[in-house]
Amino acid sequence: MRLIITDVSVLFDLFQLEILPEFFALKAEISTTSFVYNEIVIANQVVEFEVYKRSQKLNVIVLTEEEQDAVNEFKTKRNLKSLPDKTMLWKSIQLNCALLTCDRKLKLEAKEHGVEVHGSIWVIEKLVEENILDKIKAIALLEQLKSVNDRLPIDEIDKLIKKFKT
């Protein structure tokens, strides 16, 4: 089972698409840092994510004081303004695991550090690969994703839709 650290943007996309149960059914250990988890503040989202946290489908990594100091000292090429972003990148490097984010700057930084990095589109593709979703449902979700997160690369979404239609 592979370890994946996710940021809040991917979690919010999946929440809005109403496919969190499917996401947590992936053959992966899904984790995030407490800094990221604390960005979930809307009541209905808090309630839903607490269910996954309590059932241990979402592992929330709490950094020690020493780890927090290391994150603060961690140098990046890009100015990662968000401490939660920096904690995820640092932890994914430490654990040598994949990172899920929709943040372009964080994706570029992660790739430069040799971190495998993906986003919400990849999650839907994985759900099809693992037979958790069928292609028809995936196409509908990808179409919906275009309006849920308009910062995502539409061309990548359209390519995946075309792939699923063939």
JSON list of C-alpha atoms in Angstrom, two decimals:
[
{"chain": "A", "resi": 1, "resn": "MET", "atom": "CA", "xyz": [0.00, 0.00, 0.00]},
{"chain": "A", "resi": 2, "resn": "ARG", "atom": "CA", "xyz": [1.46, 3.34, -1.00]},
{"chain": "A", "resi": 3, "resn": "LEU", "atom": "CA", "xyz": [1.50, 6.46, 1.15]},
{"chain": "A", "resi": 4, "resn": "ILE", "atom": "CA", "xyz": [0.05, 9.69, -0.23]},
{"chain": "A", "resi": 5, "resn": "ILE", "atom": "CA", "xyz": [0.07, 13.08, 1.47]},
{"chain": "A", "resi": 6, "resn": "THR", "atom": "CA", "xyz": [-2.74, 15.34, 0.30]},
{"chain": "A", "resi": 7, "resn": "ASP", "atom": "CA", "xyz": [-3.47, 19.01, 0.56]},
{"chain": "A", "resi": 8, "resn": "VAL", "atom": "CA", "xyz": [-6.78, 20.63, 1.25]},
{"chain": "A", "resi": 9, "resn": "SER", "atom": "CA", "xyz": [-7.46, 21.70, -2.36]},
{"chain": "A", "resi": 10, "resn": "VAL", "atom": "CA", "xyz": [-7.74, 18.08, -3.52]},
{"chain": "A", "resi": 11, "resn": "LEU", "atom": "CA", "xyz": [-9.84, 17.17, -0.48]},
{"chain": "A", "resi": 12, "resn": "PHE", "atom": "CA", "xyz": [-12.20, 20.08, -1.18]},
{"chain": "A", "resi": 13, "resn": "ASP", "atom": "CA", "xyz": [-12.53, 19.11, -4.86]},
{"chain": "A", "resi": 14, "resn": "LEU", "atom": "CA", "xyz": [-13.42, 15.55, -3.91]},
{"chain": "A", "resi": 15, "resn": "PHE", "atom": "CA", "xyz": [-15.80, 16.77, -1.20]},
{"chain": "A", "resi": 16, "resn": "GLN", "atom": "CA", "xyz": [-17.63, 18.94, -3.74]},
{"chain": "A", "resi": 17, "resn": "LEU", "atom": "CA", "xyz": [-17.80, 16.03, -6.21]},
{"chain": "A", "resi": 18, "resn": "GLU", "atom": "CA", "xyz": [-19.20, 13.90, -3.36]},
{"chain": "A", "resi": 19, "resn": "ILE", "atom": "CA", "xyz": [-16.64, 11.12, -3.92]},
{"chain": "A", "resi": 20, "resn": "LEU", "atom": "CA", "xyz": [-14.77, 11.05, -0.62]},
{"chain": "A", "resi": 21, "resn": "PRO", "atom": "CA", "xyz": [-15.87, 7.45, 0.12]},
{"chain": "A", "resi": 22, "resn": "GLU", "atom": "CA", "xyz": [-14.45, 6.40, -3.25]},
{"chain": "A", "resi": 23, "resn": "PHE", "atom": "CA", "xyz": [-11.22, 8.34, -2.65]},
{"chain": "A", "resi": 24, "resn": "PHE", "atom": "CA", "xyz": [-10.67, 6.67, 0.71]},
{"chain": "A", "resi": 25, "resn": "ALA", "atom": "CA", "xyz": [-11.32, 3.29, -0.93]},
{"chain": "A", "resi": 26, "resn": "LEU", "atom": "CA", "xyz": [-8.13, 3.65, -3.01]},
{"chain": "A", "resi": 27, "resn": "LYS", "atom": "CA", "xyz": [-5.31, 1.22, -2.29]},
{"chain": "A", "resi": 28, "resn": "ALA", "atom": "CA", "xyz": [-3.33, 3.90, -0.49]},
{"chain": "A", "resi": 29, "resn": "GLU", "atom": "CA", "xyz": [-2.69, 5.27, 2.95]},
{"chain": "A", "resi": 30, "resn": "ILE", "atom": "CA", "xyz": [-4.02, 8.82, 2.77]},
{"chain": "A", "resi": 31, "resn": "SER", "atom": "CA", "xyz": [-2.36, 11.33, 5.08]},
{"chain": "A", "resi": 32, "resn": "THR", "atom": "CA", "xyz": [-2.15, 15.05, 5.58]},
{"chain": "A", "resi": 33, "resn": "THR", "atom": "CA", "xyz": [-0.46, 17.28, 8.11]},
{"chain": "A", "resi": 34, "resn": "SER", "atom": "CA", "xyz": [-2.26, 18.85, 11.05]},
{"chain": "A", "resi": 35, "resn": "PHE", "atom": "CA", "xyz": [-1.50, 22.25, 9.49]},
{"chain": "A", "resi": 36, "resn": "VAL", "atom": "CA", "xyz": [-3.46, 21.26, 6.38]},
{"chain": "A", "resi": 37, "resn": "TYR", "atom": "CA", "xyz": [-6.22, 19.56, 8.34]},
{"chain": "A", "resi": 38, "resn": "ASN", "atom": "CA", "xyz": [-6.73, 22.73, 10.38]},
{"chain": "A", "resi": 39, "resn": "GLU", "atom": "CA", "xyz": [-7.60, 24.57, 7.16]},
{"chain": "A", "resi": 40, "resn": "ILE", "atom": "CA", "xyz": [-10.89, 22.65, 7.09]},
{"chain": "A", "resi": 41, "resn": "VAL", "atom": "CA", "xyz": [-13.20, 25.06, 8.89]},
{"chain": "A", "resi": 42, "resn": "ILE", "atom": "CA", "xyz": [-16.65, 24.90, 7.24]},
{"chain": "A", "resi": 43, "resn": "ALA", "atom": "CA", "xyz": [-18.94, 22.97, 9.58]},
{"chain": "A", "resi": 44, "resn": "ASN", "atom": "CA", "xyz": [-20.28, 20.33, 7.17]},
{"chain": "A", "resi": 45, "resn": "GLN", "atom": "CA", "xyz": [-16.75, 19.69, 5.84]},
{"chain": "A", "resi": 46, "resn": "VAL", "atom": "CA", "xyz": [-15.35, 19.36, 9.37]},
{"chain": "A", "resi": 47, "resn": "VAL", "atom": "CA", "xyz": [-18.03, 16.80, 10.23]},
{"chain": "A", "resi": 48, "resn": "GLU", "atom": "CA", "xyz": [-17.34, 14.72, 7.10]},
{"chain": "A", "resi": 49, "resn": "PHE", "atom": "CA", "xyz": [-13.56, 14.77, 7.40]},
{"chain": "A", "resi": 50, "resn": "GLU", "atom": "CA", "xyz": [-13.73, 13.91, 11.10]},
{"chain": "A", "resi": 51, "resn": "VAL", "atom": "CA", "xyz": [-15.47, 10.66, 10.14]},
{"chain": "A", "resi": 52, "resn": "TYR", "atom": "CA", "xyz": [-12.50, 9.69, 7.93]},
{"chain": "A", "resi": 53, "resn": "LYS", "atom": "CA", "xyz": [-10.03, 10.80, 10.58]},
{"chain": "A", "resi": 54, "resn": "ARG", "atom": "CA", "xyz": [-11.75, 8.82, 13.36]},
{"chain": "A", "resi": 55, "resn": "SER", "atom": "CA", "xyz": [-12.05, 5.72, 11.15]},
{"chain": "A", "resi": 56, "resn": "GLN", "atom": "CA", "xyz": [-8.31, 6.09, 10.41]},
{"chain": "A", "resi": 57, "resn": "LYS", "atom": "CA", "xyz": [-8.88, 6.36, 6.67]},
{"chain": "A", "resi": 58, "resn": "LEU", "atom": "CA", "xyz": [-7.32, 9.84, 6.88]},
{"chain": "A", "resi": 59, "resn": "ASN", "atom": "CA", "xyz": [-4.14, 9.96, 8.90]},
{"chain": "A", "resi": 60, "resn": "VAL", "atom": "CA", "xyz": [-3.36, 13.42, 10.31]},
{"chain": "A", "resi": 61, "resn": "ILE", "atom": "CA", "xyz": [0.37, 13.81, 10.87]},
{"chain": "A", "resi": 62, "resn": "VAL", "atom": "CA", "xyz": [1.23, 16.01, 13.84]},
{"chain": "A", "resi": 63, "resn": "LEU", "atom": "CA", "xyz": [4.71, 17.45, 13.58]},
{"chain": "A", "resi": 64, "resn": "THR", "atom": "CA", "xyz": [6.96, 17.55, 16.63]},
{"chain": "A", "resi": 65, "resn": "GLU", "atom": "CA", "xyz": [8.54, 20.85, 17.66]},
{"chain": "A", "resi": 66, "resn": "GLU", "atom": "CA", "xyz": [11.81, 19.71, 16.09]},
{"chain": "A", "resi": 67, "resn": "GLU", "atom": "CA", "xyz": [10.03, 18.89, 12.84]},
{"chain": "A", "resi": 68, "resn": "GLN", "atom": "CA", "xyz": [8.30, 22.28, 12.87]},
{"chain": "A", "resi": 69, "resn": "ASP", "atom": "CA", "xyz": [11.70, 23.94, 13.29]},
{"chain": "A", "resi": 70, "resn": "ALA", "atom": "CA", "xyz": [13.04, 21.90, 10.37]},
{"chain": "A", "resi": 71, "resn": "VAL", "atom": "CA", "xyz": [10.07, 22.98, 8.22]},
{"chain": "A", "resi": 72, "resn": "ASN", "atom": "CA", "xyz": [10.70, 26.62, 9.12]},
{"chain": "A", "resi": 73, "resn": "GLU", "atom": "CA", "xyz": [14.35, 26.25, 8.11]},
{"chain": "A", "resi": 74, "resn": "PHE", "atom": "CA", "xyz": [13.50, 24.28, 4.94]},
{"chain": "A", "resi": 75, "resn": "LYS", "atom": "CA", "xyz": [14.55, 26.33, 1.91]},
{"chain": "A", "resi": 76, "resn": "THR", "atom": "CA", "xyz": [12.49, 26.26, -1.26]},
{"chain": "A", "resi": 77, "resn": "LYS", "atom": "CA", "xyz": [13.17, 27.86, -4.63]},
{"chain": "A", "resi": 78, "resn": "ARG", "atom": "CA", "xyz": [9.68, 29.32, -4.75]},
{"chain": "A", "resi": 79, "resn": "ASN", "atom": "CA", "xyz": [8.20, 31.40, -2.01]},
{"chain": "A", "resi": 80, "resn": "LEU", "atom": "CA", "xyz": [5.69, 28.97, -0.55]},
{"chain": "A", "resi": 81, "resn": "LYS", "atom": "CA", "xyz": [3.61, 31.44, 1.44]},
{"chain": "A", "resi": 82, "resn": "SER", "atom": "CA", "xyz": [1.50, 28.75, 3.08]},
{"chain": "A", "resi": 83, "resn": "LEU", "atom": "CA", "xyz": [3.02, 26.95, 6.06]},
{"chain": "A", "resi": 84, "resn": "PRO", "atom": "CA", "xyz": [0.63, 24.02, 5.46]},
{"chain": "A", "resi": 85, "resn": "ASP", "atom": "CA", "xyz": [2.04, 23.67, 1.91]},
{"chain": "A", "resi": 86, "resn": "LYS", "atom": "CA", "xyz": [5.56, 23.70, 3.24]},
{"chain": "A", "resi": 87, "resn": "THR", "atom": "CA", "xyz": [4.74, 21.04, 5.86]},
{"chain": "A", "resi": 88, "resn": "MET", "atom": "CA", "xyz": [3.28, 18.72, 3.20]},
{"chain": "A", "resi": 89, "resn": "LEU", "atom": "CA", "xyz": [6.24, 19.13, 0.88]},
{"chain": "A", "resi": 90, "resn": "TRP", "atom": "CA", "xyz": [8.75, 18.63, 3.72]},
{"chain": "A", "resi": 91, "resn": "LYS", "atom": "CA", "xyz": [6.92, 15.56, 5.04]},
{"chain": "A", "resi": 92, "resn": "SER", "atom": "CA", "xyz": [6.55, 13.99, 1.58]},
{"chain": "A", "resi": 93, "resn": "ILE", "atom": "CA", "xyz": [10.31, 14.37, 1.09]},
{"chain": "A", "resi": 94, "resn": "GLN", "atom": "CA", "xyz": [10.98, 12.85, 4.52]},
{"chain": "A", "resi": 95, "resn": "LEU", "atom": "CA", "xyz": [8.66, 9.89, 3.87]},
{"chain": "A", "resi": 96, "resn": "ASN", "atom": "CA", "xyz": [9.57, 9.57, 0.18]},
{"chain": "A", "resi": 97, "resn": "CYS", "atom": "CA", "xyz": [5.91, 9.49, -0.79]},
{"chain": "A", "resi": 98, "resn": "ALA", "atom": "CA", "xyz": [3.56, 11.02, -3.35]},
{"chain": "A", "resi": 99, "resn": "LEU", "atom": "CA", "xyz": [1.96, 14.42, -2.87]},
{"chain": "A", "resi": 100, "resn": "LEU", "atom": "CA", "xyz": [-1.53, 15.43, -4.00]},
{"chain": "A", "resi": 101, "resn": "THR", "atom": "CA", "xyz": [-2.08, 19.12, -4.68]},
{"chain": "A", "resi": 102, "resn": "CYS", "atom": "CA", "xyz": [-3.80, 21.40, -7.17]},
{"chain": "A", "resi": 103, "resn": "ASP", "atom": "CA", "xyz": [-1.40, 24.26, -6.39]},
{"chain": "A", "resi": 104, "resn": "ARG", "atom": "CA", "xyz": [0.83, 24.85, -9.43]},
{"chain": "A", "resi": 105, "resn": "LYS", "atom": "CA", "xyz": [3.69, 26.45, -7.49]},
{"chain": "A", "resi": 106, "resn": "LEU", "atom": "CA", "xyz": [3.74, 23.61, -4.97]},
{"chain": "A", "resi": 107, "resn": "LYS", "atom": "CA", "xyz": [3.64, 21.02, -7.78]},
{"chain": "A", "resi": 108, "resn": "LEU", "atom": "CA", "xyz": [6.67, 22.59, -9.46]},
{"chain": "A", "resi": 109, "resn": "GLU", "atom": "CA", "xyz": [8.59, 22.79, -6.19]},
{"chain": "A", "resi": 110, "resn": "ALA", "atom": "CA", "xyz": [7.75, 19.17, -5.34]},
{"chain": "A", "resi": 111, "resn": "LYS", "atom": "CA", "xyz": [8.91, 17.93, -8.74]},
{"chain": "A", "resi": 112, "resn": "GLU", "atom": "CA", "xyz": [12.22, 19.76, -8.32]},
{"chain": "A", "resi": 113, "resn": "HIS", "atom": "CA", "xyz": [12.69, 17.88, -5.04]},
{"chain": "A", "resi": 114, "resn": "GLY", "atom": "CA", "xyz": [12.03, 14.57, -6.79]},
{"chain": "A", "resi": 115, "resn": "VAL", "atom": "CA", "xyz": [8.59, 14.12, -5.23]},
{"chain": "A", "resi": 116, "resn": "GLU", "atom": "CA", "xyz": [5.91, 12.30, -7.21]},
{"chain": "A", "resi": 117, "resn": "VAL", "atom": "CA", "xyz": [3.07, 14.81, -7.44]},
{"chain": "A", "resi": 118, "resn": "HIS", "atom": "CA", "xyz": [-0.51, 14.59, -8.74]},
{"chain": "A", "resi": 119, "resn": "GLY", "atom": "CA", "xyz": [-3.84, 16.39, -8.41]},
{"chain": "A", "resi": 120, "resn": "SER", "atom": "CA", "xyz": [-7.60, 15.92, -8.47]},
{"chain": "A", "resi": 121, "resn": "ILE", "atom": "CA", "xyz": [-7.67, 14.79, -12.11]},
{"chain": "A", "resi": 122, "resn": "TRP", "atom": "CA", "xyz": [-5.23, 11.98, -11.30]},
{"chain": "A", "resi": 123, "resn": "VAL", "atom": "CA", "xyz": [-7.44, 10.85, -8.42]},
{"chain": "A", "resi": 124, "resn": "ILE", "atom": "CA", "xyz": [-10.37, 10.31, -10.77]},
{"chain": "A", "resi": 125, "resn": "GLU", "atom": "CA", "xyz": [-8.12, 8.42, -13.18]},
{"chain": "A", "resi": 126, "resn": "LYS", "atom": "CA", "xyz": [-6.92, 6.20, -10.31]},
{"chain": "A", "resi": 127, "resn": "LEU", "atom": "CA", "xyz": [-10.49, 5.53, -9.21]},
{"chain": "A", "resi": 128, "resn": "VAL", "atom": "CA", "xyz": [-11.21, 4.17, -12.70]},
{"chain": "A", "resi": 129, "resn": "GLU", "atom": "CA", "xyz": [-7.95, 2.15, -12.79]},
{"chain": "A", "resi": 130, "resn": "GLU", "atom": "CA", "xyz": [-8.83, 0.51, -9.47]},
{"chain": "A", "resi": 131, "resn": "ASN", "atom": "CA", "xyz": [-12.40, -0.18, -10.67]},
{"chain": "A", "resi": 132, "resn": "ILE", "atom": "CA", "xyz": [-13.89, 2.00, -7.95]},
{"chain": "A", "resi": 133, "resn": "LEU", "atom": "CA", "xyz": [-15.60, 4.17, -10.58]},
{"chain": "A", "resi": 134, "resn": "ASP", "atom": "CA", "xyz": [-16.74, 3.27, -14.07]},
{"chain": "A", "resi": 135, "resn": "LYS", "atom": "CA", "xyz": [-15.74, 5.42, -17.03]},
{"chain": "A", "resi": 136, "resn": "ILE", "atom": "CA", "xyz": [-19.22, 6.91, -17.51]},
{"chain": "A", "resi": 137, "resn": "LYS", "atom": "CA", "xyz": [-19.32, 8.18, -13.92]},
{"chain": "A", "resi": 138, "resn": "ALA", "atom": "CA", "xyz": [-15.72, 9.41, -14.23]},
{"chain": "A", "resi": 139, "resn": "ILE", "atom": "CA", "xyz": [-16.56, 11.42, -17.35]},
{"chain": "A", "resi": 140, "resn": "ALA", "atom": "CA", "xyz": [-19.46, 13.08, -15.53]},
{"chain": "A", "resi": 141, "resn": "LEU", "atom": "CA", "xyz": [-17.21, 13.86, -12.56]},
{"chain": "A", "resi": 142, "resn": "LEU", "atom": "CA", "xyz": [-14.50, 15.32, -14.80]},
{"chain": "A", "resi": 143, "resn": "GLU", "atom": "CA", "xyz": [-17.09, 17.57, -16.48]},
{"chain": "A", "resi": 144, "resn": "GLN", "atom": "CA", "xyz": [-18.28, 18.64, -13.02]},
{"chain": "A", "resi": 145, "resn": "LEU", "atom": "CA", "xyz": [-14.68, 19.20, -11.90]},
{"chain": "A", "resi": 146, "resn": "LYS", "atom": "CA", "xyz": [-14.32, 21.91, -14.56]},
{"chain": "A", "resi": 147, "resn": "SER", "atom": "CA", "xyz": [-16.81, 24.07, -12.66]},
{"chain": "A", "resi": 148, "resn": "VAL", "atom": "CA", "xyz": [-15.77, 22.96, -9.16]},
{"chain": "A", "resi": 149, "resn": "ASN", "atom": "CA", "xyz": [-12.16, 24.10, -9.65]},
{"chain": "A", "resi": 150, "resn": "ASP", "atom": "CA", "xyz": [-11.68, 26.45, -12.58]},
{"chain": "A", "resi": 151, "resn": "ARG", "atom": "CA", "xyz": [-7.93, 26.65, -11.94]},
{"chain": "A", "resi": 152, "resn": "LEU", "atom": "CA", "xyz": [-7.39, 23.08, -13.12]},
{"chain": "A", "resi": 153, "resn": "PRO", "atom": "CA", "xyz": [-5.95, 22.49, -16.60]},
{"chain": "A", "resi": 154, "resn": "ILE", "atom": "CA", "xyz": [-9.02, 22.04, -18.81]},
{"chain": "A", "resi": 155, "resn": "ASP", "atom": "CA", "xyz": [-6.92, 20.47, -21.57]},
{"chain": "A", "resi": 156, "resn": "GLU", "atom": "CA", "xyz": [-5.81, 17.67, -19.21]},
{"chain": "A", "resi": 157, "resn": "ILE", "atom": "CA", "xyz": [-9.41, 17.07, -18.14]},
{"chain": "A", "resi": 158, "resn": "ASP", "atom": "CA", "xyz": [-10.55, 16.96, -21.78]},
{"chain": "A", "resi": 159, "resn": "LYS", "atom": "CA", "xyz": [-7.75, 14.52, -22.69]},
{"chain": "A", "resi": 160, "resn": "LEU", "atom": "CA", "xyz": [-8.81, 12.17, -19.91]},
{"chain": "A", "resi": 161, "resn": "ILE", "atom": "CA", "xyz": [-12.48, 12.45, -20.93]},
{"chain": "A", "resi": 162, "resn": "LYS", "atom": "CA", "xyz": [-11.50, 11.55, -24.50]},
{"chain": "A", "resi": 163, "resn": "LYS", "atom": "CA", "xyz": [-9.44, 8.59, -23.20]},
{"chain": "A", "resi": 164, "resn": "PHE", "atom": "CA", "xyz": [-12.40, 7.31, -21.17]},
{"chain": "A", "resi": 165, "resn": "LYS", "atom": "CA", "xyz": [-14.77, 7.65, -24.16]},
{"chain": "A", "resi": 166, "resn": "THR", "atom": "CA", "xyz": [-12.65, 5.35, -26.34]}
]
